[in-house]
Coordinates of C-alpha atoms in Angstrom, one line a residue:
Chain A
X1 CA -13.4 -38.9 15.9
X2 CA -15.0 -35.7 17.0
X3 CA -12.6 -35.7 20.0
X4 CA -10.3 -35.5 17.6
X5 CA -11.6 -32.9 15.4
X6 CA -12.2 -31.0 18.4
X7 CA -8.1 -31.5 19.6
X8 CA -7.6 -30.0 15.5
X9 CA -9.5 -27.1 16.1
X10 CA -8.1 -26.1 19.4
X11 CA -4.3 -25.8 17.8
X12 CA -6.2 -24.3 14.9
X13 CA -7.1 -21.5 17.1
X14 CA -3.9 -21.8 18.9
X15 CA -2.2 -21.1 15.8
X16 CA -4.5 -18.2 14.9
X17 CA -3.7 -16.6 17.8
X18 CA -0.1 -16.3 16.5
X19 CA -0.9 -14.7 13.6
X20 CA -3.5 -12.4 15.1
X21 CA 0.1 -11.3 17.3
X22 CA 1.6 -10.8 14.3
X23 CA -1.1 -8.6 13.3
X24 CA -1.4 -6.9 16.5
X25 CA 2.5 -6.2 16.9
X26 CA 3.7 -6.2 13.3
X27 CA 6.1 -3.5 13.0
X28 CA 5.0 -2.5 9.2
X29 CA 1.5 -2.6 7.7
X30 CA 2.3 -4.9 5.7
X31 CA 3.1 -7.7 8.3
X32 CA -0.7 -7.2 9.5
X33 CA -1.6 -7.8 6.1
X34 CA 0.1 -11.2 5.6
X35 CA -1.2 -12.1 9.2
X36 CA -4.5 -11.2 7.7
X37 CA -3.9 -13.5 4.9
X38 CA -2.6 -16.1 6.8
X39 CA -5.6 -16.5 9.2
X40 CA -7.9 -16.1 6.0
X41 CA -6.6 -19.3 5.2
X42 CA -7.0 -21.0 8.8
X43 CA -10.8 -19.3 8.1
X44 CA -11.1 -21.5 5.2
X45 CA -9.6 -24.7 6.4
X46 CA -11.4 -24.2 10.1
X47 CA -15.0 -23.9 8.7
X48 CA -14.7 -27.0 6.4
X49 CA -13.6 -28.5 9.9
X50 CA -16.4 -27.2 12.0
X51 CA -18.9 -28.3 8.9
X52 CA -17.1 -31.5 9.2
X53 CA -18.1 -31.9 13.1
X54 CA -21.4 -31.0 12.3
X55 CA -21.7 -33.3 9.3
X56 CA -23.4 -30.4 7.5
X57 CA -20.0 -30.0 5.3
X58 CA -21.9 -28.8 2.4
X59 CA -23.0 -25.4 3.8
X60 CA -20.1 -24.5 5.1
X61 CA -18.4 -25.3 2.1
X62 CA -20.6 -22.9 0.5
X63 CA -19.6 -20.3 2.8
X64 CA -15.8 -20.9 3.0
X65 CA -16.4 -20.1 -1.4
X66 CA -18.0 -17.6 -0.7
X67 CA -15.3 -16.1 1.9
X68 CA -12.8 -16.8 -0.4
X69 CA -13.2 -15.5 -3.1
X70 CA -14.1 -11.9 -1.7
X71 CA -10.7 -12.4 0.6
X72 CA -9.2 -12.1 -2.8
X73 CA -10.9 -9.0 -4.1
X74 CA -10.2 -7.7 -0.3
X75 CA -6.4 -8.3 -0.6
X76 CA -6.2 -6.7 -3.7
X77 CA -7.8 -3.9 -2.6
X78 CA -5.7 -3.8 0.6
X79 CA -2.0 -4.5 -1.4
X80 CA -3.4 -1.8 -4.1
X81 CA -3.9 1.0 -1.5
X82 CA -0.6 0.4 0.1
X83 CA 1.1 0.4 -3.3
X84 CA -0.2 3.8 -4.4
X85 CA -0.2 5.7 -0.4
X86 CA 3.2 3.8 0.7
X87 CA 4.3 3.4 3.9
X88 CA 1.7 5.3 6.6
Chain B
X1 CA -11.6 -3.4 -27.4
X2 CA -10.7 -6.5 -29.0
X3 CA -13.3 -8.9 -30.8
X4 CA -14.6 -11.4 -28.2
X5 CA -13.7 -15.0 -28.9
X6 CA -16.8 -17.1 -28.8
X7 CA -15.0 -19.7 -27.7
X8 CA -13.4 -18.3 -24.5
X9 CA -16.4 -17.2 -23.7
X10 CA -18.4 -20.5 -24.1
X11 CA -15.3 -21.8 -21.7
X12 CA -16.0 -18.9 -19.0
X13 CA -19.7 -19.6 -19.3
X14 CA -19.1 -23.5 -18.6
X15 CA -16.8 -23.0 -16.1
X16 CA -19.2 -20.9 -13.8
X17 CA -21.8 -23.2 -14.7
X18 CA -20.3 -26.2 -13.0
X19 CA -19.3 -23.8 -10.4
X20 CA -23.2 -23.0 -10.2
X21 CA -24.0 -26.6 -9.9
X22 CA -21.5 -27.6 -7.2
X23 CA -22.9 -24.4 -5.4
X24 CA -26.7 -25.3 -5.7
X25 CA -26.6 -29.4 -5.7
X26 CA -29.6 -29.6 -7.9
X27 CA -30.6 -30.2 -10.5
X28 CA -34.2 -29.3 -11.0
X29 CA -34.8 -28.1 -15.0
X30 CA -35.6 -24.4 -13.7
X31 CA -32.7 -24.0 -11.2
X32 CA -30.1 -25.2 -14.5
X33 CA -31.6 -22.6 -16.5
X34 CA -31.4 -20.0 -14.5
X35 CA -27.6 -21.3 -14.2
X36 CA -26.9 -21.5 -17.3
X37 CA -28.6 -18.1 -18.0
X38 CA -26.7 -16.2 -15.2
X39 CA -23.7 -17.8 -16.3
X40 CA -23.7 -16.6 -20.2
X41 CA -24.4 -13.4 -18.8
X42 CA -21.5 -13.1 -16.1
X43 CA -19.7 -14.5 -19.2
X44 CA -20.8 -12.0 -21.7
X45 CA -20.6 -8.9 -19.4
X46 CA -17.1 -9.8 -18.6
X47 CA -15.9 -10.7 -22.4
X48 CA -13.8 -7.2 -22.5
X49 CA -11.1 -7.6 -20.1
X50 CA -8.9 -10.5 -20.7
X51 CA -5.5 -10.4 -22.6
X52 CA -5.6 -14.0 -23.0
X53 CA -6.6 -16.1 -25.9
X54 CA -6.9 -19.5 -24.9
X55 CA -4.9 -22.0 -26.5
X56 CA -6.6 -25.7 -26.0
X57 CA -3.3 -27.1 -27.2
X58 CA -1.2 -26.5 -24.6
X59 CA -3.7 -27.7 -21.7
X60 CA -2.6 -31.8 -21.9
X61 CA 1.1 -30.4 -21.2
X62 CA -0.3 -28.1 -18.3
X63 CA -2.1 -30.5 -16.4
X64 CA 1.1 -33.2 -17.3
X65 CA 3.1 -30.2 -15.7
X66 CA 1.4 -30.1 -12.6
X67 CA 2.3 -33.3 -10.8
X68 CA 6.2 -32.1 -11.4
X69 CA 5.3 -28.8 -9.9
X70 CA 3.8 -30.7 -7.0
X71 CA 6.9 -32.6 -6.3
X72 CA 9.0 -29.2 -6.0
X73 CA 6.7 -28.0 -3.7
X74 CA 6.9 -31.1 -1.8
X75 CA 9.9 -31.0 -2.1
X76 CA 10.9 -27.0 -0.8
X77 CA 8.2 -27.4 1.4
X78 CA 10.1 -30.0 3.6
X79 CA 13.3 -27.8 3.0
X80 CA 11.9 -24.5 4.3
X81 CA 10.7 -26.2 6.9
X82 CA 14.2 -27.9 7.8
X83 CA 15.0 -24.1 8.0
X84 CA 12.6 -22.9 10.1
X85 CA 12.7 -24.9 12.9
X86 CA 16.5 -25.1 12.9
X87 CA 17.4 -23.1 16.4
X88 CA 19.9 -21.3 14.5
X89 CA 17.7 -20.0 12.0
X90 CA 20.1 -20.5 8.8
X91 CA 18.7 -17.9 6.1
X92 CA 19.7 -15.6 3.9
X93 CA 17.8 -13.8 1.8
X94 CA 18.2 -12.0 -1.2
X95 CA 16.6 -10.3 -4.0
X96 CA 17.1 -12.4 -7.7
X97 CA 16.7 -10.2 -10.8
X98 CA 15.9 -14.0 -13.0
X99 CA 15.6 -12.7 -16.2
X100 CA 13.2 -14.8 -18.8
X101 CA 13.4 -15.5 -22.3
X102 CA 9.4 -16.5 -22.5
X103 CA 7.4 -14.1 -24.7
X104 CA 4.1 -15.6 -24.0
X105 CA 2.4 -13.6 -21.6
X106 CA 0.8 -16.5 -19.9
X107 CA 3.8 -18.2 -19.8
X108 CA 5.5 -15.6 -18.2
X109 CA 2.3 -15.5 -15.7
X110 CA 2.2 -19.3 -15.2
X111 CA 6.3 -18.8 -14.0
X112 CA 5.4 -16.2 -11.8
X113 CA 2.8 -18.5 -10.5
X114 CA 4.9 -21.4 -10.2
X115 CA 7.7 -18.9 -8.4
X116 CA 5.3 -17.7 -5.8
X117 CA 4.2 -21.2 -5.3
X118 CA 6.4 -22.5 -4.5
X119 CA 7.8 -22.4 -0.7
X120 CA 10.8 -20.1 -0.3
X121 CA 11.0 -18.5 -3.1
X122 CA 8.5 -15.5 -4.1
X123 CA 8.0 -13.6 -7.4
X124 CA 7.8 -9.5 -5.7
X125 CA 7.8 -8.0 -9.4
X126 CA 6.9 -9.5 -13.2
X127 CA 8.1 -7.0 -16.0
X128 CA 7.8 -8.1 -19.6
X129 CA 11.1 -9.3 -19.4
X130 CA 12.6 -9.7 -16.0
X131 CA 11.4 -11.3 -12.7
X132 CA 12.4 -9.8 -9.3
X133 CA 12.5 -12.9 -6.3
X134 CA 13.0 -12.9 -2.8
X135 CA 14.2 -15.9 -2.3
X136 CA 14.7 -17.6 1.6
X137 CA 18.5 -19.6 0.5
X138 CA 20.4 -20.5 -2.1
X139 CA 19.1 -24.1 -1.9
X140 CA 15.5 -23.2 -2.5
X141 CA 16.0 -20.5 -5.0
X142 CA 18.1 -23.3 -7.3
X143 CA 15.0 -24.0 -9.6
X144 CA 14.5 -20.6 -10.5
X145 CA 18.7 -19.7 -11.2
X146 CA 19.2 -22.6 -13.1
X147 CA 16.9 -22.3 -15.3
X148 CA 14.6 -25.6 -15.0
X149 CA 11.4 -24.2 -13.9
X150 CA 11.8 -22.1 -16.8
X151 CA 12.9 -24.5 -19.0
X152 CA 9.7 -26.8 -18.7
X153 CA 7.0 -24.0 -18.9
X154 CA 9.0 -23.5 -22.4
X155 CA 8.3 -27.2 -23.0
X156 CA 4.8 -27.0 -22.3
X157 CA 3.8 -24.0 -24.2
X158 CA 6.4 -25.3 -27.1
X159 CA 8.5 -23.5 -28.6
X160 CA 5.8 -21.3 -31.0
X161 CA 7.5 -18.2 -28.2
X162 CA 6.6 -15.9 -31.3
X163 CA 3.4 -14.9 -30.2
X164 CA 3.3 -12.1 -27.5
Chain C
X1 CA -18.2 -29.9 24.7
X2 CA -20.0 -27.7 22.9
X3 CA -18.4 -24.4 24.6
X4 CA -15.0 -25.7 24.5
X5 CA -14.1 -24.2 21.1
X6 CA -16.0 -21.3 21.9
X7 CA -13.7 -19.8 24.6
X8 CA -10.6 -19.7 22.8
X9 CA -12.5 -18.1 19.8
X10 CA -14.0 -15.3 22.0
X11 CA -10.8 -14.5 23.9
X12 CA -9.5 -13.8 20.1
X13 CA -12.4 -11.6 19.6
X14 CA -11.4 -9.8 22.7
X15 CA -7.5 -9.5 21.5
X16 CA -8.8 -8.3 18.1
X17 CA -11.8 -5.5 19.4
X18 CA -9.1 -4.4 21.6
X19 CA -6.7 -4.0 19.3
X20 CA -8.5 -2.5 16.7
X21 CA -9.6 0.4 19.5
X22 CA -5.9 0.9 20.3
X23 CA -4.3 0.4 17.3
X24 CA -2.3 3.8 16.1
X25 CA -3.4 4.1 12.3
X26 CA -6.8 3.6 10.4
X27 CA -5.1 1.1 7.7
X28 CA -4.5 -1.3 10.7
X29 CA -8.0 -0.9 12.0
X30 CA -9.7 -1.8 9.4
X31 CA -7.6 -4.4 8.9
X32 CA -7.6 -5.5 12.8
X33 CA -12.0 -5.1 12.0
X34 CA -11.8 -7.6 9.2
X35 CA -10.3 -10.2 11.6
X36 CA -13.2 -9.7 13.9
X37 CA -15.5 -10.0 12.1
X38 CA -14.3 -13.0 10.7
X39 CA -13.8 -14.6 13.9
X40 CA -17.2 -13.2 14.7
X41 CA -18.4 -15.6 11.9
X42 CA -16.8 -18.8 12.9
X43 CA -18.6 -18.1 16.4
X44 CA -21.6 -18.5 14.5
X45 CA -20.5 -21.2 12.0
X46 CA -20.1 -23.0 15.1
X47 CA -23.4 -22.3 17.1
X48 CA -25.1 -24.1 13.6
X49 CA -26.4 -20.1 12.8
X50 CA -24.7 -21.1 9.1
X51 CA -26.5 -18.1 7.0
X52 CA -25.9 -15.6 9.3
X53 CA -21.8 -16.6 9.6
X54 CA -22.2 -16.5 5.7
X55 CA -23.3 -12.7 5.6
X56 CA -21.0 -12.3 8.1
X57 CA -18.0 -13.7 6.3
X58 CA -19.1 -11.9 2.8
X59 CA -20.1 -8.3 4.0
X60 CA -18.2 -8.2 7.4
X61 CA -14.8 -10.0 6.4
X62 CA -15.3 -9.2 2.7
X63 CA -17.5 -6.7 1.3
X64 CA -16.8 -4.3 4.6
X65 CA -12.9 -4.4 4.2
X66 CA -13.3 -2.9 0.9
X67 CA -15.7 -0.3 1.6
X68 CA -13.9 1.3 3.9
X69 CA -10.8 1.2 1.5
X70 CA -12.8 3.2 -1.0
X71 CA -13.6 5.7 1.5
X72 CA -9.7 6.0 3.0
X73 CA -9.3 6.1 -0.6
X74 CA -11.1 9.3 -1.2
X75 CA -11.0 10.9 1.9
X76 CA -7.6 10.2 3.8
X77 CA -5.0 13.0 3.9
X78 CA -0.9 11.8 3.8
X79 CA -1.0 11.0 7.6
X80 CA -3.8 8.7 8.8
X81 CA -3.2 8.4 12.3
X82 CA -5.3 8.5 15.0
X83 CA -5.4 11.5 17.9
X84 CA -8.2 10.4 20.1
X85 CA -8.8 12.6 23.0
X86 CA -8.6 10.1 26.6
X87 CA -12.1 8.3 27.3
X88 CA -14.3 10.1 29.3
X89 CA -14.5 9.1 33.1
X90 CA -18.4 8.4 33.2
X91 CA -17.9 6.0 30.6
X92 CA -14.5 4.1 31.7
X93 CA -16.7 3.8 35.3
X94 CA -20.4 3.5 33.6
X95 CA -19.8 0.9 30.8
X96 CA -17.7 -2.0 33.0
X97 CA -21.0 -1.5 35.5
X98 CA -23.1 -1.7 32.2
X99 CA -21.8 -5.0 31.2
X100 CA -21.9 -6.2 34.9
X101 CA -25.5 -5.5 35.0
X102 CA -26.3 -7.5 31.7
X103 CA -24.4 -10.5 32.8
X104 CA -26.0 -10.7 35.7
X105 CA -29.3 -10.7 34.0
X106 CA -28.2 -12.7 31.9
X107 CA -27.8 -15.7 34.2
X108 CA -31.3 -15.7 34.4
X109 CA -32.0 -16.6 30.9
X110 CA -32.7 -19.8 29.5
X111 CA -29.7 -22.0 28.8
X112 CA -28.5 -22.6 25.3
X113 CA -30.2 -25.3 23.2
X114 CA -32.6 -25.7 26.3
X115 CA -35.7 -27.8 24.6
X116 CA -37.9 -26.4 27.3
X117 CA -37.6 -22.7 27.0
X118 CA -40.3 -21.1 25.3
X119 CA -38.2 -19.7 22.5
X120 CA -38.0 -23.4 21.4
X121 CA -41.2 -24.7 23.0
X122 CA -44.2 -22.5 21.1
X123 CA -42.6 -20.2 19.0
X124 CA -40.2 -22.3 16.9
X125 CA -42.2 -25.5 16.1
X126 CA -45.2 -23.4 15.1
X127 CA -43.3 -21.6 12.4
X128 CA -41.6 -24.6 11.4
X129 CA -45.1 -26.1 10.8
X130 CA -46.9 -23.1 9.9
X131 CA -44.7 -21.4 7.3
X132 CA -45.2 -23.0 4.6
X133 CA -48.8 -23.3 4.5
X134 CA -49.0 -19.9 5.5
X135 CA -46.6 -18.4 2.7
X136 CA -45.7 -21.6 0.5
X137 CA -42.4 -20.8 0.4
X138 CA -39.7 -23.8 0.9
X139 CA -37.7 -21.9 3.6
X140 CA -38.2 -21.1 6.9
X141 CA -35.6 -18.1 7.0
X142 CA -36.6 -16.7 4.2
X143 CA -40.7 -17.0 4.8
X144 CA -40.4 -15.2 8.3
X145 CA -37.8 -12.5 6.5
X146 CA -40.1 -11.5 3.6
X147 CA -43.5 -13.0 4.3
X148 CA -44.1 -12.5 8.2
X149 CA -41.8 -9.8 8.7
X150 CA -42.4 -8.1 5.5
X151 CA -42.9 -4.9 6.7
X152 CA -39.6 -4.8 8.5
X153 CA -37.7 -5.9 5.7
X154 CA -38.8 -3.1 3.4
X155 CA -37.6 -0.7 5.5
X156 CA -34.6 -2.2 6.2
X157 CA -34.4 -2.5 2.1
X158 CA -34.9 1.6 1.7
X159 CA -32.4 2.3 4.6
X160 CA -29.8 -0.3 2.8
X161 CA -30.8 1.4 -1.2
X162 CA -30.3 4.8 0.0
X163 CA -27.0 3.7 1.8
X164 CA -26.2 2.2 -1.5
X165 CA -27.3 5.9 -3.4
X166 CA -24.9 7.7 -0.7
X167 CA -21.7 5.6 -1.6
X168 CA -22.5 5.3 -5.6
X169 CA -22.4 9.4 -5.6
X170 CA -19.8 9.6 -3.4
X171 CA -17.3 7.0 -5.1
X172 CA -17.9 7.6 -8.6
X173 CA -15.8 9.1 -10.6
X174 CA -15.6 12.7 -11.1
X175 CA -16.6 13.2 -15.0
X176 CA -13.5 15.7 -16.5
Chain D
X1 CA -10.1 -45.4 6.4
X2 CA -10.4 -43.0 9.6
X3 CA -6.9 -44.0 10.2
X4 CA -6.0 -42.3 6.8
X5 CA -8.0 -39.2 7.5
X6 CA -6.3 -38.5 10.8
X7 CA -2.6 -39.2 9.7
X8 CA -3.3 -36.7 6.7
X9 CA -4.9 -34.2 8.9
X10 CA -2.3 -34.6 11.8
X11 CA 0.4 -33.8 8.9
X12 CA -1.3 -31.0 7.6
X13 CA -1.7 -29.8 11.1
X14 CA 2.1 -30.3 11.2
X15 CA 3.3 -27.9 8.6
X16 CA 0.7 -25.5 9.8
X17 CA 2.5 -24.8 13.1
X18 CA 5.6 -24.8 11.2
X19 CA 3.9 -21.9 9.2
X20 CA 2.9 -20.4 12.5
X21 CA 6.3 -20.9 14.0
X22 CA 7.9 -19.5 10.9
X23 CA 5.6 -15.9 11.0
X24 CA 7.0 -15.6 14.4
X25 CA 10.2 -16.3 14.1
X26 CA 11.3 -15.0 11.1
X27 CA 12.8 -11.3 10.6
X28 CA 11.1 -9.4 8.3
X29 CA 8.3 -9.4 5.6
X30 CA 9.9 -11.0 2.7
X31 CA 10.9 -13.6 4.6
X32 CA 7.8 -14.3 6.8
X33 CA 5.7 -14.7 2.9
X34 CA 7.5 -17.8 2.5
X35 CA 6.2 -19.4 6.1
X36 CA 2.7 -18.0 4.9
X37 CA 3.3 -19.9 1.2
X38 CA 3.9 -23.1 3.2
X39 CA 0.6 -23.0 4.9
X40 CA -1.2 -22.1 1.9
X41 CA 1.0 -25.0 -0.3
X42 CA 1.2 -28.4 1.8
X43 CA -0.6 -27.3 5.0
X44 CA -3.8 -26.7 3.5
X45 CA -3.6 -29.4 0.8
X46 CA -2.7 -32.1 3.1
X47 CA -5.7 -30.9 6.0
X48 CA -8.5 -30.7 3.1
X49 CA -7.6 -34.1 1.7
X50 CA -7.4 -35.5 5.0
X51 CA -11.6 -33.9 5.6
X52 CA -11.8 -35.1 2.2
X53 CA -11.2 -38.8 3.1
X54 CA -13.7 -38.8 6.1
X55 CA -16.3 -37.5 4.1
X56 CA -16.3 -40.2 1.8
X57 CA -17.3 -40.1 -1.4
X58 CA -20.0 -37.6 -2.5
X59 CA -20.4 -34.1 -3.7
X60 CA -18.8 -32.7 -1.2
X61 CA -15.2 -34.4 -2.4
X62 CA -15.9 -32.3 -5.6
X63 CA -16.3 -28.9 -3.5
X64 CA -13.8 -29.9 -1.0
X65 CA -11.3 -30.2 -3.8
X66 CA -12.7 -27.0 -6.0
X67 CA -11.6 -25.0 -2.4
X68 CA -8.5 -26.4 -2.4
X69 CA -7.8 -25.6 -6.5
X70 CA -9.3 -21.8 -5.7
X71 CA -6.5 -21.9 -2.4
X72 CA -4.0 -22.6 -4.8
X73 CA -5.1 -20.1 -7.4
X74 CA -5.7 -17.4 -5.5
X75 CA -3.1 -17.6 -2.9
X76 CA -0.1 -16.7 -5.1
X77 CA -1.7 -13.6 -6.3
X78 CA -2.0 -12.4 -2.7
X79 CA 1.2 -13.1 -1.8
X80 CA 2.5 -11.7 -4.6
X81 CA 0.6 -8.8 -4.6
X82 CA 1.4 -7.8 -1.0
X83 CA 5.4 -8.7 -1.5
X84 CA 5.3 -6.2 -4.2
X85 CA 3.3 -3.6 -2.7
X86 CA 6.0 -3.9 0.4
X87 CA 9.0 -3.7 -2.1
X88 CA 7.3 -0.5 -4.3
X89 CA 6.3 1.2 -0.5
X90 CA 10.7 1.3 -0.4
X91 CA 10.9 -1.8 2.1
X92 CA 14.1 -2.9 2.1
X93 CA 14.5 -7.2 2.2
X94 CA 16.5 -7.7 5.8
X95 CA 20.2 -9.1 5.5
X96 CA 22.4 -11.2 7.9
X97 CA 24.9 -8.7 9.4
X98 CA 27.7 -10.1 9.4
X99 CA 28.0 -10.7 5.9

């Protein structure tokens, strides 16, 4: 099983590292920002996976809460800015 | 500032008291006092800035609503996906202007929800009356122009639309 | 198999410090520094340091990001590119030799998780026995934060509270 | 049991590198949202229930499942805020050409 799990996070990371080209390259700010978003959410999903490998799943949880909810107040914030300055 | 219904705020005050529990696992006497202390606090200092007045009678036909919802997603999910890895990359998008007939504010927001939600089609702008979408195809956007998602958040939040 | 998740985590750490340093504007920087540091916090979700990938997640990833919003909120003028002036020679020669230097010194230190260092052979189990009779307080971390390194931790409380002074004047509104 | 687990995970995995495959591929911001929604919809649902399973029953389940009901709270706002922050900035949604 953690063989597995381990196989799971590789393409996790894999994966991640096609958003983070969208957020490199994106040609408008706001493609960064849905790459952001997007690997927020691998963020979540990959450290209830890494808690899972280390059978601690209830701290990580914690964090993972904890890292979501201020990813929303950070989005906001982010899509509120870029409302009100426009395109830079 | 509007008068602060007791019981919303009783249901805020639960609501981050079971969030408190799942957060701390335990329950020693002194940790859930000081839970349920902080959370009748958070509650009370945050009583001023919702719009919404809860309405307990519509939450049955909510959380019947749900599974259907689930099934669309399902459902789009597997289309947009059809689309995306198609080699010839089949789209075309296009801006909706849906307009609604629901008055309820949280209807309105539980539609823009439900929109956004769902895969392929995305709510970019809520006015009181009128609902801008991006939608990916025609075939995804079909709940929204005919009218069915619509037509079942009406059903759930029956038809007292009077209220704004 | 313990560092075979971590390579692929630091080469994205790389990608993203690197492109945060290159990157044209100061929206996408900040943005490109919220990324690090939440990939900084799955390196050490996955070394088992769980509170420290917590505070990194909230203030790094979270609290950070916003921060420096507020500021390019009240400072930014229309145009918020960046001019930087070309890197100074010493450093583009000095800092690769830098890091070469630490490497190599770094081979010489004990290897991770190694049960016979002395990191984990004195001074670990004797706070883990010690603590709480010392300080009688259930948690290692936080025993050795406030108790035995009380000192430290006051200090770092004043530096943090007048941080905290600094950005409450300069974000608040101005009274008209 | 385990066999569960890993067929849910391996599908959740699945429409993940759709998503990822999708933000690539697709042209423009509008369009690239809707790859990101079905990450956040069926990817992340199906990848947390699968975790969910191999846990077995126990607390955890609850918080597993009170991540995945913030996800789905909190994930429409952000898309929707960002779409419309990209369509008040004066984006304009891309078209085929040759219509």
């Amino acid at each position: 099983m953690n063989t597995f799990f381990l196989f799971v996070l590789l393409t996790l990371a894999v994966l991640i590292g096609a958003y983070l080209y969208r957020v490199l390259q994106g040609p408008t700010i706001f493609d960064r920002v849905l790459g952001l978003n997007g690997i927020s959410t691998k963020a979540i999903i990959l450290l209830i996976l890494i808690g899972s490998v280390h059978e601690r799943v209830d701290m990580f949880i914690d964090i993972s809460t904890g890292y979501a909810l201020l990813n929303l107040v950070g989005a906001l914030a982010v899509a509120k800015y870029l409302e009100q300055k426009g395109l830079p | 500032m509007r008068p602060v219904s007791s019981q919303f705020l009783l249901l805020k005050a639960t609501a981050l008291f079971v969030l408190w529990i799942m957060l701390s696992g335990s329950f020693n006497w002194i940790h859930l006092l000081l839970g349920a202390t902080a959370s009748l606090l958070i509650a009370w200092i945050n009583s001023g800035h919702s719009p919404f007045v809860p309405n307990f009678r519509i939450w049955g036909k909510t959380i019947l609503f749900l599974p259907w919802l689930f099934s669309r997603i399902v459902h789009s999910t597997l289309h947009v996906t059809k689309l995306i890895l198609n080699p010839k990359l089949p789209i075309s998008p296009k801006l909706l202007h849906v307009k609604t007939n629901l008055r309820n504010r949280a209807a309105v927001v539980l539609l823009g929800n439900s929109i956004t939600l769902t895969p392929g089609t995305i709510t970019a702008e809520v006015d009181d009356s009128t609902l801008i979408v991006h939608t990916l195809d025609d075939v995804s956007s079909e709940d929204v122009r005919s009218g069915r998602l619509e037509g079942k958040i009406a059903s759930v939040f029956g038809n007292g639309d009077t209220s704004p | 198999m313990i560092f075979s998740f971590e390579i692929p985590l630091l080469i994205l750490l790389l990608l993203t410090a690197a492109g945060a340093i290159l990157v044209k504007d100061l929206m996408s920087a900040i943005l490109l520094l919220g990324c690090y540091s939440f990939f900084l916090s799955l390196v050490w979700a996955w070394l088992g340091a769980v509170d420290v990938a917590f505070v990194e997640a909230v203030v790094g990833a979270g609290l950070a990001t916003v921060l420096f919003l507020l500021t390019l909120f009240g400072t930014a003028p229309k145009d918020s590119r960046l001019r930087r002036p070309p890197p100074p020679m010493a450093a583009l020669i000095g800092l690769p030799l830098l890091g070469i230097l630490l490497l190599y010194a770094a081979k010489d230190l004990p290897q991770f998780g190694d049960p016979n260092s002395p990191a984990n052979s004195h001074i670990s189990p004797t706070y883990l026995e010690q603590s709480f009779h010392d300080t009688h307080t259930p948690n290692v971390v936080t025993s050795v934060l406030m108790d035995y390194r009380s000192l430290d931790t006051m200090v770092e409380t004043v530096v943090i509270f007048t941080a905290g002074i600094a950005c409450v004047l300069l974000l608040r509104r101005k009274a008209s | 049991m385990d066999v569960l687990a890993v067929i849910f995970i391996l599908a959740g995995l699945f429409f993940l590198v759709v998503a990822a495959i999708g933000v690539i591929r697709l042209p423009d911001v509008f369009t690239r949202s809707h790859a990101v929604s079905i990450t956040d919809s069926l990817g992340a649902f199906l990848m947390l229930i699968g975790i969910a399973i191999h846990e077995g029953f126990s607390l955890n389940v609850l918080k597993i499942l009170a991540v995945l009901a913030l996800l789905y709270l909190q994930n429409p706002v952000i898309a929707h805020a960002t779409v419309r922050a990209a369509l008040r900035a004066g984006l304009k949604p891309w078209q085929r050409e040759s219509t």
